Each structure stands twice: as C-alpha cells, then as structure tokens.
Tab-separated table of C-alpha atoms in Angstrom:
chain	number	residue	atom	x	y	z
A	1	UNK	CA	10.365	-45.819	-26.488
A	2	UNK	CA	13.084	-44.316	-24.309
A	3	UNK	CA	12.836	-40.953	-26.083
A	4	UNK	CA	9.058	-40.895	-25.735
A	5	UNK	CA	9.249	-41.767	-22.056
A	6	UNK	CA	11.813	-39.047	-21.434
A	7	UNK	CA	9.768	-36.431	-23.273
A	8	UNK	CA	6.702	-37.233	-21.189
A	9	UNK	CA	8.467	-37.493	-17.857
A	10	UNK	CA	10.290	-34.178	-18.383
A	11	UNK	CA	7.196	-31.945	-18.350
A	12	UNK	CA	5.691	-34.062	-15.574
A	13	UNK	CA	8.763	-33.559	-13.422
A	14	UNK	CA	8.720	-29.826	-14.117
A	15	UNK	CA	5.025	-29.612	-13.211
A	16	UNK	CA	5.638	-31.562	-10.002
A	17	UNK	CA	8.499	-29.212	-9.136
A	18	UNK	CA	6.315	-26.157	-9.755
A	19	UNK	CA	3.567	-27.601	-7.546
A	20	UNK	CA	6.020	-28.327	-4.749
A	21	UNK	CA	7.386	-24.795	-5.004
A	22	UNK	CA	3.861	-23.340	-4.988
A	23	UNK	CA	2.708	-25.256	-1.912
A	24	UNK	CA	6.052	-24.620	-0.238
A	25	UNK	CA	5.545	-20.862	-0.505
A	26	UNK	CA	2.116	-21.058	1.115
A	27	UNK	CA	3.410	-23.397	3.835
A	28	UNK	CA	6.310	-21.042	4.541
A	29	UNK	CA	3.871	-18.152	4.871
A	30	UNK	CA	1.754	-20.076	7.385
A	31	UNK	CA	4.838	-21.023	9.401
A	32	UNK	CA	5.974	-17.393	9.486
A	33	UNK	CA	2.557	-16.309	10.788
A	34	UNK	CA	2.727	-18.936	13.530
A	35	UNK	CA	6.300	-18.154	14.580
A	36	UNK	CA	6.156	-14.343	14.467
A	37	UNK	CA	4.443	-13.797	17.853
A	38	UNK	CA	6.845	-16.288	19.430
A	39	UNK	CA	9.835	-14.210	18.317
A	40	UNK	CA	8.299	-10.743	18.758
A	41	UNK	CA	6.043	-11.170	21.757
A	42	UNK	CA	5.597	-7.581	22.941
A	43	UNK	CA	2.163	-6.006	22.918
A	44	UNK	CA	3.189	-3.375	20.397
A	45	UNK	CA	4.548	-6.000	18.000
A	46	UNK	CA	1.387	-8.098	18.215
A	47	UNK	CA	-0.773	-5.047	17.566
A	48	UNK	CA	1.374	-4.084	14.576
A	49	UNK	CA	1.202	-7.604	13.143
A	50	UNK	CA	-2.571	-7.614	13.575
A	51	UNK	CA	-2.916	-4.310	11.738
A	52	UNK	CA	-0.680	-5.573	8.928
A	53	UNK	CA	-2.793	-8.714	8.594
A	54	UNK	CA	-5.981	-6.654	8.300
A	55	UNK	CA	-4.319	-4.346	5.765
A	56	UNK	CA	-3.224	-7.327	3.646
A	57	UNK	CA	-6.760	-8.698	3.404
A	58	UNK	CA	-8.057	-5.224	2.570
A	59	UNK	CA	-5.398	-4.620	-0.104
A	60	UNK	CA	-5.938	-8.026	-1.714
A	61	UNK	CA	-9.658	-7.326	-1.903
A	62	UNK	CA	-8.965	-3.994	-3.583
A	63	UNK	CA	-6.677	-5.694	-6.091
A	64	UNK	CA	-9.647	-7.769	-7.293
A	65	UNK	CA	-10.958	-4.477	-8.643
A	66	UNK	CA	-7.813	-2.617	-9.670
A	67	UNK	CA	-5.400	-5.371	-10.631
A	68	UNK	CA	-7.724	-8.109	-11.840
A	69	UNK	CA	-10.582	-6.157	-13.429
A	70	UNK	CA	-9.077	-2.720	-14.059
A	71	UNK	CA	-11.577	-0.803	-11.901
A	72	UNK	CA	-10.098	2.190	-10.082
A	73	UNK	CA	-12.205	2.781	-6.980
A	74	UNK	CA	-11.938	5.792	-4.687
A	75	UNK	CA	-14.541	4.478	-2.242
A	76	UNK	CA	-13.503	0.923	-1.414
A	77	UNK	CA	-13.472	1.805	2.288
A	78	UNK	CA	-17.291	1.774	2.200
A	79	UNK	CA	-17.318	-2.032	2.174
A	80	UNK	CA	-14.546	-2.130	4.771
A	81	UNK	CA	-16.458	0.196	7.083
A	82	UNK	CA	-19.848	-1.446	6.591
A	83	UNK	CA	-18.218	-4.790	7.322
A	84	UNK	CA	-16.878	-3.352	10.569
A	85	UNK	CA	-20.281	-1.980	11.579
A	86	UNK	CA	-21.974	-5.267	10.660
A	87	UNK	CA	-19.475	-7.162	12.813
A	88	UNK	CA	-20.020	-4.833	15.786
A	89	UNK	CA	-23.804	-5.076	15.542
A	90	UNK	CA	-23.566	-8.849	15.241
A	91	UNK	CA	-21.321	-9.136	18.299
A	92	UNK	CA	-23.712	-6.997	20.337
A	93	UNK	CA	-26.667	-9.078	19.109
A	94	UNK	CA	-24.920	-12.306	20.078
A	95	UNK	CA	-24.332	-10.976	23.586
A	96	UNK	CA	-27.836	-9.564	24.062
A	97	UNK	CA	-29.693	-12.585	22.637
A	98	UNK	CA	-27.347	-15.279	23.894
A	99	UNK	CA	-26.763	-16.792	20.464
A	100	UNK	CA	-24.124	-19.576	20.365
A	101	UNK	CA	-21.896	-17.847	17.806
A	102	UNK	CA	-18.222	-17.632	18.836
A	103	UNK	CA	-15.976	-14.774	17.831
A	104	UNK	CA	-14.046	-16.549	14.991
A	105	UNK	CA	-17.249	-16.588	12.899
A	106	UNK	CA	-17.905	-12.841	13.256
A	107	UNK	CA	-15.661	-11.740	10.332
A	108	UNK	CA	-17.926	-13.765	8.055
A	109	UNK	CA	-20.830	-11.469	8.987
A	110	UNK	CA	-18.597	-8.500	8.254
A	111	UNK	CA	-18.009	-9.958	4.804
A	112	UNK	CA	-21.731	-10.372	4.310
A	113	UNK	CA	-22.216	-6.711	5.273
A	114	UNK	CA	-19.743	-5.595	2.610
A	115	UNK	CA	-21.261	-8.008	0.094
A	116	UNK	CA	-24.816	-6.767	0.732
A	117	UNK	CA	-23.876	-3.191	-0.108
A	118	UNK	CA	-21.919	-4.343	-3.171
A	119	UNK	CA	-24.964	-6.237	-4.427
A	120	UNK	CA	-27.147	-3.171	-3.809
A	121	UNK	CA	-25.081	-0.523	-5.611
A	122	UNK	CA	-22.738	-2.609	-7.743
A	123	UNK	CA	-25.031	-3.189	-10.702
A	124	UNK	CA	-25.370	0.542	-11.330
A	125	UNK	CA	-21.723	1.345	-10.605
A	126	UNK	CA	-20.244	-1.294	-12.899
A	127	UNK	CA	-22.242	-0.299	-15.963
A	128	UNK	CA	-19.246	1.817	-16.891
A	129	UNK	CA	-15.540	1.463	-16.189
A	130	UNK	CA	-12.650	3.927	-16.208
A	131	UNK	CA	-13.176	7.484	-15.029
A	132	UNK	CA	-16.948	7.111	-14.736
A	133	UNK	CA	-16.639	4.211	-12.289
A	134	UNK	CA	-13.953	6.041	-10.305
A	135	UNK	CA	-16.113	9.154	-9.918
A	136	UNK	CA	-19.205	7.154	-8.961
A	137	UNK	CA	-17.235	5.228	-6.351
A	138	UNK	CA	-15.918	8.495	-4.925
A	139	UNK	CA	-19.418	9.964	-4.747
A	140	UNK	CA	-20.944	6.913	-3.096
A	141	UNK	CA	-18.039	6.715	-0.663
A	142	UNK	CA	-18.516	10.295	0.465
A	143	UNK	CA	-22.288	9.810	0.624
A	144	UNK	CA	-22.012	6.834	2.957
A	145	UNK	CA	-19.293	8.496	5.045
A	146	UNK	CA	-21.419	11.611	5.594
A	147	UNK	CA	-24.521	9.523	6.267
A	148	UNK	CA	-22.682	7.709	9.066
A	149	UNK	CA	-22.794	10.918	11.103
A	150	UNK	CA	-26.523	11.340	10.524
A	151	UNK	CA	-27.950	7.817	10.950
A	152	UNK	CA	-27.025	7.472	14.604
A	153	UNK	CA	-29.132	4.384	15.208
A	154	UNK	CA	-27.035	2.443	12.702
A	155	UNK	CA	-23.614	4.090	12.855
A	156	UNK	CA	-23.633	5.614	16.333
A	157	UNK	CA	-22.731	9.134	15.206
A	158	UNK	CA	-19.245	10.472	15.917
A	159	UNK	CA	-18.724	8.024	18.802
A	160	UNK	CA	-19.403	4.997	16.624
A	161	UNK	CA	-20.504	1.557	17.790
A	162	UNK	CA	-18.585	-0.150	20.579
A	163	UNK	CA	-18.557	-3.808	21.516
A	164	UNK	CA	-16.829	-6.330	23.774
A	165	UNK	CA	-15.236	-9.292	22.045
A	166	UNK	CA	-14.620	-11.147	25.319
A	167	UNK	CA	-18.369	-11.323	26.053
A	168	UNK	CA	-19.013	-13.739	23.179
A	169	UNK	CA	-19.082	-17.524	23.701
A	170	UNK	CA	-15.640	-19.031	24.075
A	171	UNK	CA	-14.092	-21.325	21.502
A	172	UNK	CA	-11.508	-23.917	22.571
A	173	UNK	CA	-11.298	-22.067	25.870
A	174	UNK	CA	-10.084	-18.852	24.237
A	175	UNK	CA	-11.619	-15.607	25.478
A	176	UNK	CA	-9.828	-13.503	22.822
A	177	UNK	CA	-8.965	-10.987	25.475
A	178	UNK	CA	-5.166	-11.295	25.121
A	179	UNK	CA	-3.768	-9.673	21.998
A	180	UNK	CA	-1.960	-12.836	20.931
A	181	UNK	CA	-5.281	-14.668	20.600
A	182	UNK	CA	-6.647	-11.823	18.472
A	183	UNK	CA	-3.511	-12.007	16.348
A	184	UNK	CA	-3.966	-15.710	15.646
A	185	UNK	CA	-7.623	-15.099	14.786
A	186	UNK	CA	-6.599	-12.429	12.268
A	187	UNK	CA	-3.836	-14.679	10.930
A	188	UNK	CA	-6.343	-17.504	10.397
A	189	UNK	CA	-8.697	-15.289	8.408
A	190	UNK	CA	-5.736	-13.829	6.522
A	191	UNK	CA	-4.701	-17.283	5.321
A	192	UNK	CA	-8.269	-18.311	4.465
A	193	UNK	CA	-8.997	-15.063	2.621
A	194	UNK	CA	-5.674	-15.055	0.754
A	195	UNK	CA	-6.158	-18.633	-0.429
A	196	UNK	CA	-9.715	-17.889	-1.501
A	197	UNK	CA	-8.733	-14.740	-3.391
A	198	UNK	CA	-5.819	-16.494	-5.081
A	199	UNK	CA	-8.111	-19.348	-6.084
A	200	UNK	CA	-10.498	-16.765	-7.515
A	201	UNK	CA	-7.757	-15.521	-9.842
A	202	UNK	CA	-7.366	-19.042	-11.256
A	203	UNK	CA	-11.068	-19.528	-11.994
A	204	UNK	CA	-12.735	-18.733	-15.336
A	205	UNK	CA	-14.197	-15.638	-13.706
A	206	UNK	CA	-10.731	-14.469	-12.729
A	207	UNK	CA	-9.417	-15.075	-16.238
A	208	UNK	CA	-12.287	-13.314	-17.940
A	209	UNK	CA	-11.883	-10.415	-15.478
A	210	UNK	CA	-8.339	-9.987	-16.797
A	211	UNK	CA	-9.741	-9.983	-20.319
A	212	UNK	CA	-12.308	-7.318	-19.376
A	213	UNK	CA	-9.496	-5.241	-17.919
A	214	UNK	CA	-7.425	-5.481	-21.106
A	215	UNK	CA	-10.039	-5.482	-23.871
A	216	UNK	CA	-13.756	-5.334	-22.919
A	217	UNK	CA	-14.843	-5.061	-26.571
A	218	UNK	CA	-13.127	-8.340	-27.409
A	219	UNK	CA	-14.777	-10.000	-24.407
A	220	UNK	CA	-18.181	-8.854	-25.585
A	221	UNK	CA	-17.375	-10.137	-29.074
A	222	UNK	CA	-16.711	-13.682	-27.771
A	223	UNK	CA	-20.043	-13.779	-25.955
A	224	UNK	CA	-19.427	-12.473	-22.426
A	225	UNK	CA	-21.019	-9.385	-20.899
A	226	UNK	CA	-18.295	-7.133	-19.407
A	227	UNK	CA	-20.887	-5.498	-17.160
A	228	UNK	CA	-21.751	-8.803	-15.502
A	229	UNK	CA	-18.076	-9.675	-15.071
A	230	UNK	CA	-17.332	-6.320	-13.462
A	231	UNK	CA	-20.369	-6.690	-11.195
A	232	UNK	CA	-19.312	-10.132	-9.964
A	233	UNK	CA	-15.763	-8.935	-9.340
A	234	UNK	CA	-17.126	-5.932	-7.444
A	235	UNK	CA	-19.218	-8.215	-5.240
A	236	UNK	CA	-16.255	-10.456	-4.412
A	237	UNK	CA	-14.132	-7.402	-3.619
A	238	UNK	CA	-16.855	-6.043	-1.331
A	239	UNK	CA	-17.133	-9.367	0.493
A	240	UNK	CA	-13.424	-9.653	1.307
A	241	UNK	CA	-13.200	-5.961	2.185
A	242	UNK	CA	-16.039	-6.564	4.644
A	243	UNK	CA	-14.044	-9.407	6.190
A	244	UNK	CA	-11.129	-7.003	6.686
A	245	UNK	CA	-13.488	-4.488	8.293
A	246	UNK	CA	-14.880	-7.174	10.573
A	247	UNK	CA	-11.364	-8.095	11.687
A	248	UNK	CA	-10.635	-4.414	12.382
A	249	UNK	CA	-13.809	-4.150	14.476
A	250	UNK	CA	-12.751	-7.199	16.482
A	251	UNK	CA	-9.251	-5.831	17.016
A	252	UNK	CA	-10.322	-2.325	18.098
A	253	UNK	CA	-13.743	-3.291	19.549
A	254	UNK	CA	-15.232	-0.243	17.847
A	255	UNK	CA	-16.456	0.878	14.427
A	256	UNK	CA	-16.799	4.559	13.578
A	257	UNK	CA	-16.984	6.918	10.610
A	258	UNK	CA	-13.191	6.796	10.127
A	259	UNK	CA	-13.616	3.287	8.704
A	260	UNK	CA	-15.652	4.744	5.826
A	261	UNK	CA	-13.645	7.882	5.033
A	262	UNK	CA	-11.585	8.864	2.035
A	263	UNK	CA	-8.359	8.460	4.005
A	264	UNK	CA	-9.028	4.749	4.412
A	265	UNK	CA	-9.766	4.424	0.693
A	266	UNK	CA	-6.601	6.341	-0.120
A	267	UNK	CA	-4.443	4.131	2.083
A	268	UNK	CA	-5.626	0.921	0.452
A	269	UNK	CA	-5.068	2.495	-2.984
A	270	UNK	CA	-1.533	3.466	-1.975
A	271	UNK	CA	-0.792	0.021	-0.556
A	272	UNK	CA	-2.074	-1.829	-3.606
A	273	UNK	CA	-0.415	0.368	-6.217
A	274	UNK	CA	2.896	0.727	-4.370
A	275	UNK	CA	3.080	-3.033	-3.884
A	276	UNK	CA	2.165	-3.753	-7.508
A	277	UNK	CA	-1.135	-4.766	-9.049
A	278	UNK	CA	0.251	-7.153	-11.671
A	279	UNK	CA	1.239	-9.849	-9.166
A	280	UNK	CA	-0.776	-11.431	-6.377
A	281	UNK	CA	1.914	-10.822	-3.754
A	282	UNK	CA	2.227	-7.146	-4.725
A	283	UNK	CA	-0.598	-5.838	-2.495
A	284	UNK	CA	0.823	-7.942	0.349
A	285	UNK	CA	4.163	-6.129	0.106
A	286	UNK	CA	2.405	-2.784	-0.236
A	287	UNK	CA	0.184	-3.381	2.787
A	288	UNK	CA	3.186	-4.329	4.920
A	289	UNK	CA	5.150	-1.247	3.840
A	290	UNK	CA	2.305	1.263	4.141
A	291	UNK	CA	1.168	-0.034	7.535
A	292	UNK	CA	4.723	-0.074	8.851
A	293	UNK	CA	5.354	3.468	7.615
A	294	UNK	CA	2.024	4.676	9.001
A	295	UNK	CA	2.800	3.257	12.437
A	296	UNK	CA	6.400	4.467	12.403
A	297	UNK	CA	6.064	7.901	10.830
A	298	UNK	CA	3.062	9.118	12.807
A	299	UNK	CA	5.144	9.101	15.986
A	300	UNK	CA	8.136	10.790	14.322
A	301	UNK	CA	6.772	13.537	12.082
A	302	UNK	CA	3.572	15.520	11.677
A	303	UNK	CA	3.773	15.483	7.871
A	304	UNK	CA	3.820	11.712	7.437
A	305	UNK	CA	1.140	11.886	4.747
A	306	UNK	CA	3.487	13.990	2.614
A	307	UNK	CA	5.995	11.142	2.591
A	308	UNK	CA	3.253	8.794	1.420
A	309	UNK	CA	2.528	11.149	-1.452
A	310	UNK	CA	6.205	11.365	-2.441
A	311	UNK	CA	6.574	7.574	-2.407
A	312	UNK	CA	3.399	7.198	-4.453
A	313	UNK	CA	4.540	9.746	-7.038
A	314	UNK	CA	7.938	8.074	-7.252
A	315	UNK	CA	6.382	4.665	-7.856
A	316	UNK	CA	4.019	6.037	-10.508
A	317	UNK	CA	6.825	7.829	-12.353
A	318	UNK	CA	9.697	5.358	-12.144
A	319	UNK	CA	8.134	1.962	-11.408
A	320	UNK	CA	4.478	1.643	-12.491
A	321	UNK	CA	4.689	-2.070	-11.732
A	322	UNK	CA	5.260	-1.360	-8.048
A	323	UNK	CA	7.647	-3.157	-5.724
A	324	UNK	CA	6.560	-6.542	-7.038
A	325	UNK	CA	7.281	-5.421	-10.590
A	326	UNK	CA	10.788	-4.328	-9.586
A	327	UNK	CA	11.471	-7.665	-7.929
A	328	UNK	CA	10.116	-9.723	-10.817
A	329	UNK	CA	12.271	-7.781	-13.280
A	330	UNK	CA	15.267	-9.515	-11.723
A	331	UNK	CA	13.857	-13.017	-12.070
A	332	UNK	CA	15.127	-13.676	-15.641
A	333	UNK	CA	18.585	-12.400	-14.680
A	334	UNK	CA	18.595	-14.616	-11.615
A	335	UNK	CA	17.621	-17.688	-13.619
A	336	UNK	CA	20.225	-16.886	-16.267
A	337	UNK	CA	22.945	-16.356	-13.659
A	338	UNK	CA	23.705	-12.773	-14.712
A	339	UNK	CA	22.227	-10.909	-11.761
A	340	UNK	CA	25.567	-10.852	-9.956
A	341	UNK	CA	26.963	-8.574	-12.686
A	342	UNK	CA	24.409	-5.879	-11.789
A	343	UNK	CA	24.782	-6.074	-7.998
A	344	UNK	CA	28.095	-4.104	-7.839
A	345	UNK	CA	26.431	-1.211	-9.659
A	346	UNK	CA	23.567	-1.310	-7.170
A	347	UNK	CA	25.998	-1.178	-4.261
A	348	UNK	CA	27.760	1.838	-5.752
A	349	UNK	CA	24.462	3.672	-6.247
A	350	UNK	CA	23.243	3.101	-2.695
A	351	UNK	CA	25.383	5.827	-1.100
A	352	UNK	CA	24.369	8.815	-3.294
A	353	UNK	CA	20.755	7.628	-3.398
A	354	UNK	CA	20.581	7.481	0.400
A	355	UNK	CA	22.254	10.893	0.572
A	356	UNK	CA	19.610	12.315	-1.786
A	357	UNK	CA	16.842	10.780	0.315
A	358	UNK	CA	18.330	12.201	3.526
A	359	UNK	CA	18.543	15.626	1.914
A	360	UNK	CA	14.887	15.522	0.876
A	361	UNK	CA	13.860	14.419	4.397
A	362	UNK	CA	15.942	17.197	5.932
A	363	UNK	CA	14.365	19.824	3.650
A	364	UNK	CA	10.825	18.641	4.407
A	365	UNK	CA	11.339	18.472	8.171
A	366	UNK	CA	13.123	21.822	8.296
A	367	UNK	CA	10.350	23.581	6.374
A	368	UNK	CA	7.599	21.853	8.375
A	369	UNK	CA	9.096	22.698	11.766
A	370	UNK	CA	10.160	26.186	10.800
A	371	UNK	CA	6.703	27.063	9.476
A	372	UNK	CA	5.036	25.430	12.477
A	373	UNK	CA	7.154	27.363	14.973
A	374	UNK	CA	8.772	24.206	16.348
A	375	UNK	CA	12.375	24.446	17.533
A	376	UNK	CA	13.015	20.818	18.491
A	377	UNK	CA	15.982	19.237	16.761
A	378	UNK	CA	15.664	17.009	13.698
A	379	UNK	CA	17.185	13.634	14.451
A	380	UNK	CA	18.425	12.111	11.204
A	381	UNK	CA	20.223	8.791	11.699
A	382	UNK	CA	21.493	9.858	15.097
A	383	UNK	CA	22.637	13.329	13.955
A	384	UNK	CA	20.769	16.309	15.427
A	385	UNK	CA	19.968	19.271	13.159
A	386	UNK	CA	18.613	22.586	14.405
A	387	UNK	CA	15.740	23.631	12.074
A	388	UNK	CA	16.516	27.330	12.673
A	389	UNK	CA	20.225	27.069	11.948
A	390	UNK	CA	21.617	28.119	8.519
A	391	UNK	CA	23.951	25.124	8.706
A	392	UNK	CA	20.934	22.833	8.437
A	393	UNK	CA	19.823	24.494	5.202
A	394	UNK	CA	23.348	24.269	3.795
A	395	UNK	CA	23.609	20.574	4.706
A	396	UNK	CA	20.228	19.875	3.126
A	397	UNK	CA	21.197	21.701	-0.077
A	398	UNK	CA	24.507	19.850	-0.328
A	399	UNK	CA	22.853	16.476	0.218
A	400	UNK	CA	20.086	17.130	-2.317
A	401	UNK	CA	22.283	18.657	-5.037
A	402	UNK	CA	25.292	16.391	-4.591
A	403	UNK	CA	23.212	13.280	-4.088
A	404	UNK	CA	21.133	14.012	-7.192
A	405	UNK	CA	24.116	14.592	-9.485
A	406	UNK	CA	26.080	11.555	-8.318
A	407	UNK	CA	22.993	9.342	-8.170
A	408	UNK	CA	22.194	10.108	-11.812
A	409	UNK	CA	25.680	9.038	-12.835
A	410	UNK	CA	25.551	5.829	-10.810
A	411	UNK	CA	22.073	4.900	-12.029
A	412	UNK	CA	23.250	5.412	-15.592
A	413	UNK	CA	25.921	2.833	-14.811
A	414	UNK	CA	23.202	0.527	-13.499
A	415	UNK	CA	21.352	0.876	-16.801
A	416	UNK	CA	24.437	-0.118	-18.757
A	417	UNK	CA	25.101	-3.115	-16.514
A	418	UNK	CA	21.442	-4.095	-16.764
A	419	UNK	CA	21.521	-3.995	-20.560
A	420	UNK	CA	24.569	-6.268	-20.673
A	421	UNK	CA	23.040	-8.734	-18.209
A	422	UNK	CA	19.709	-8.733	-20.056
A	423	UNK	CA	21.421	-9.382	-23.363
A	424	UNK	CA	23.126	-12.473	-21.971
A	425	UNK	CA	19.860	-13.638	-20.377
A	426	UNK	CA	18.085	-13.157	-23.699
A	427	UNK	CA	20.726	-15.188	-25.520
A	428	UNK	CA	20.237	-17.995	-22.978
A	429	UNK	CA	16.477	-17.975	-23.519
A	430	UNK	CA	15.402	-16.531	-20.176
A	431	UNK	CA	14.252	-13.134	-21.419
A	432	UNK	CA	11.931	-12.542	-24.343
C-alpha cells in the first residue's frame, strides 16, 4: 500500500510542480509588464515598450504559420496592415456616428479585418505549401501594397488614414491621450493574445498543425485534410496579425501603405526566425531584439538593414533553432549540474568574438561612410575612428583577422567542453 501510494503521489507532485512553474512564468510576465513603465517612465521608453509589445503579437501570429504549420509567408504584413486600416476606419466611424464603443475594443475590429482577408484568400493560398505558398503570399502581398496607393477611398493614398484615439468614448475615465495609458492598453492585448495563441498550440488543431508541418501525407492517411488544417491556421494567424495592426494604428493614430509593404513582412520574418520558431517564447525574444535594434541602429548608422541581414545569415548558418534554440540547448546541462564546466570556455571566447564583431562593424561603417562621402568619425565603444585614415583600415583588418583566428581556437575549446558536459548529462539521464 505504501509503495502504491508513493508511486501515485510522485507523478502528481511533479505535475503540480510543473503547473505552478507554468503559471508562475505567466504571472511574472504580467508583473514585468505592469512594473516596466514605473521604472522607465520617460516618453521614449514608453514608446519603445509599446512598439515591442506590438511586435511580439505580430511575431507570435506569424509563428502560427511558420513554426506551427510550416508555412513560409512573405506577405504576412497584409493582415497587419488591413487590421490597422480597419481599426482606423472603425475609430473614425465611432466618432462620426457616436457609437458607444471605447478604444480598448478597437483592436478586436483590427483582428476581424485581418481575419476577413484571410478567409477570402486563404482557401486558395493554402492548397499548396512550401515554395508555392511562399510565392503566392509574396504576390498577394505586393498586390495589396500597390493597391493601397490606388484605392484612395479605402487606404487614403500615400497620406494614409488618420484618426484621433482621444475622441472615442472614455473607459474608466481614461482618455488614452498619455502614452502610458496606450502602453497599458497594448500590454493588456499582448497578454490576452499571447495566452490565446499559446492555448491554440495546445488544442487538437495546434497538434495536427504540427503534424501537417512535419508529414502532411501521414496526416492525410489518418483521415485529416492538410489543406483544411493549413487554412484554419492561416485564418488564426491573420486574426492575431490584424490585432497587432490595430494596436499599431492606435499607437500612431495613422495607417498607411508602409503597414502593408515587404519591409514589414521581412521584419516579422526576421524576428520570428532569429528568436526561434521551435519554442513559443522564441518569437517573443526575436521581436524584442529586432525592435530594439531597429530603434537603436536607425539613429546610429544609415546601413542598419545590412546588420539585420548579417545577423539573419549568422542565425541561419550557425543556429537554425534561433536564440530560443541556443538557450534550450543548455537546459539538460543545467539540470544535470554540468553547465558550470562550460562557462569558463564561454568567458574565454568572449574577448576574441567581441573583437571580431568590432572589426566587422568598423569595416562596414568605414566603407559606408567613405563611399557616401561622409567624414564624421566612427564612434566604436567610445573610441573615435576617422573613416578616411589608413589607421582605421589597419585597425579593422587586425581586429577581423586576429579576432577570427583566436575565436576559432576558443570556440573549438567550447566544443570540447560541451562534449564532456553533455556526456556526463547523458550518463545522468538528462540528455537523450
């Protein structure tokens, strides 16, 4: 009796611990969202946090296609942009007709705008997957983006559609004029959307979407239609992308053709893939990084998009699992208690790796400013470099060549330390 009781209570205790850990992570995320504007209260910080929140919702919606269902889309910004236009038109209609719809409900209409277009074109698009779907999504994206400059009554031409979020009925006395109120509105929809999208991954539809991604023929053999599964996933992705577009329209009080362009689709692709499509929190990390880099690099360099491309190529070549994949690689070592044996090798490799990165940055900035006729100094970690001076080229060459050679040696040492730590973790049953 005692043995039976222990064997039953053991799994129950483990399940209870997993549930507590799961809900604790979500609760910690909510607390962070509440506390952030209290710690960083400047207008620039609140605007940055708002943009990151919108980018997270957008990236998570894209991961429903790429990560969950295996659909590579080059036109996901269509749903984002149409959601923004739907939100702007709805806000203007509320003001002109005096409807009692407060601002917090407007993102829902943005989601419906993205969903409506997904329902309209999704059935045809999802008949095929792979390259065919990617090319169709690219074509439809460019078609809608170009049409936005022609259909002025709907999209407003190059000027777009403007609105005033403070003119809508108040809710709890909030006018949503101050940026902090807009931030909390975006944070609320971020939490709601993230929970809903995570719940979607745990449903039978989410599970069968993973099966369609991995083996559509097997799914068809067991009685499911992969086309229907892809269509439903596409509709959900369009809905949540529309919510993100509606939040962007509320934040900027405008929707224009830039919402629909290929750049917007490229950014969400970068964010999702760089963060990692295999884990739910991967697109969250990617959206934070890409938005932060976009805001920071645009004011520092004119070739910020080149850095995005280099980061993307590096992730594709050396870490296809993204940042989340890199982090989760360390989980078995952490549980086995062998991670500390790898950390010294990481610390040794930091210096040459940073030197290599600084050399690459110096080469790019020197070439960009020299070819553009700019003579302003390159400020690299507080050190000024003249782009027209031969000493700058010599320093860049030394950093690139020396950093590359030493970094290769140190990363080889990391590989050896990793193999030893993984072997111990495997012997302890934490690594398959």
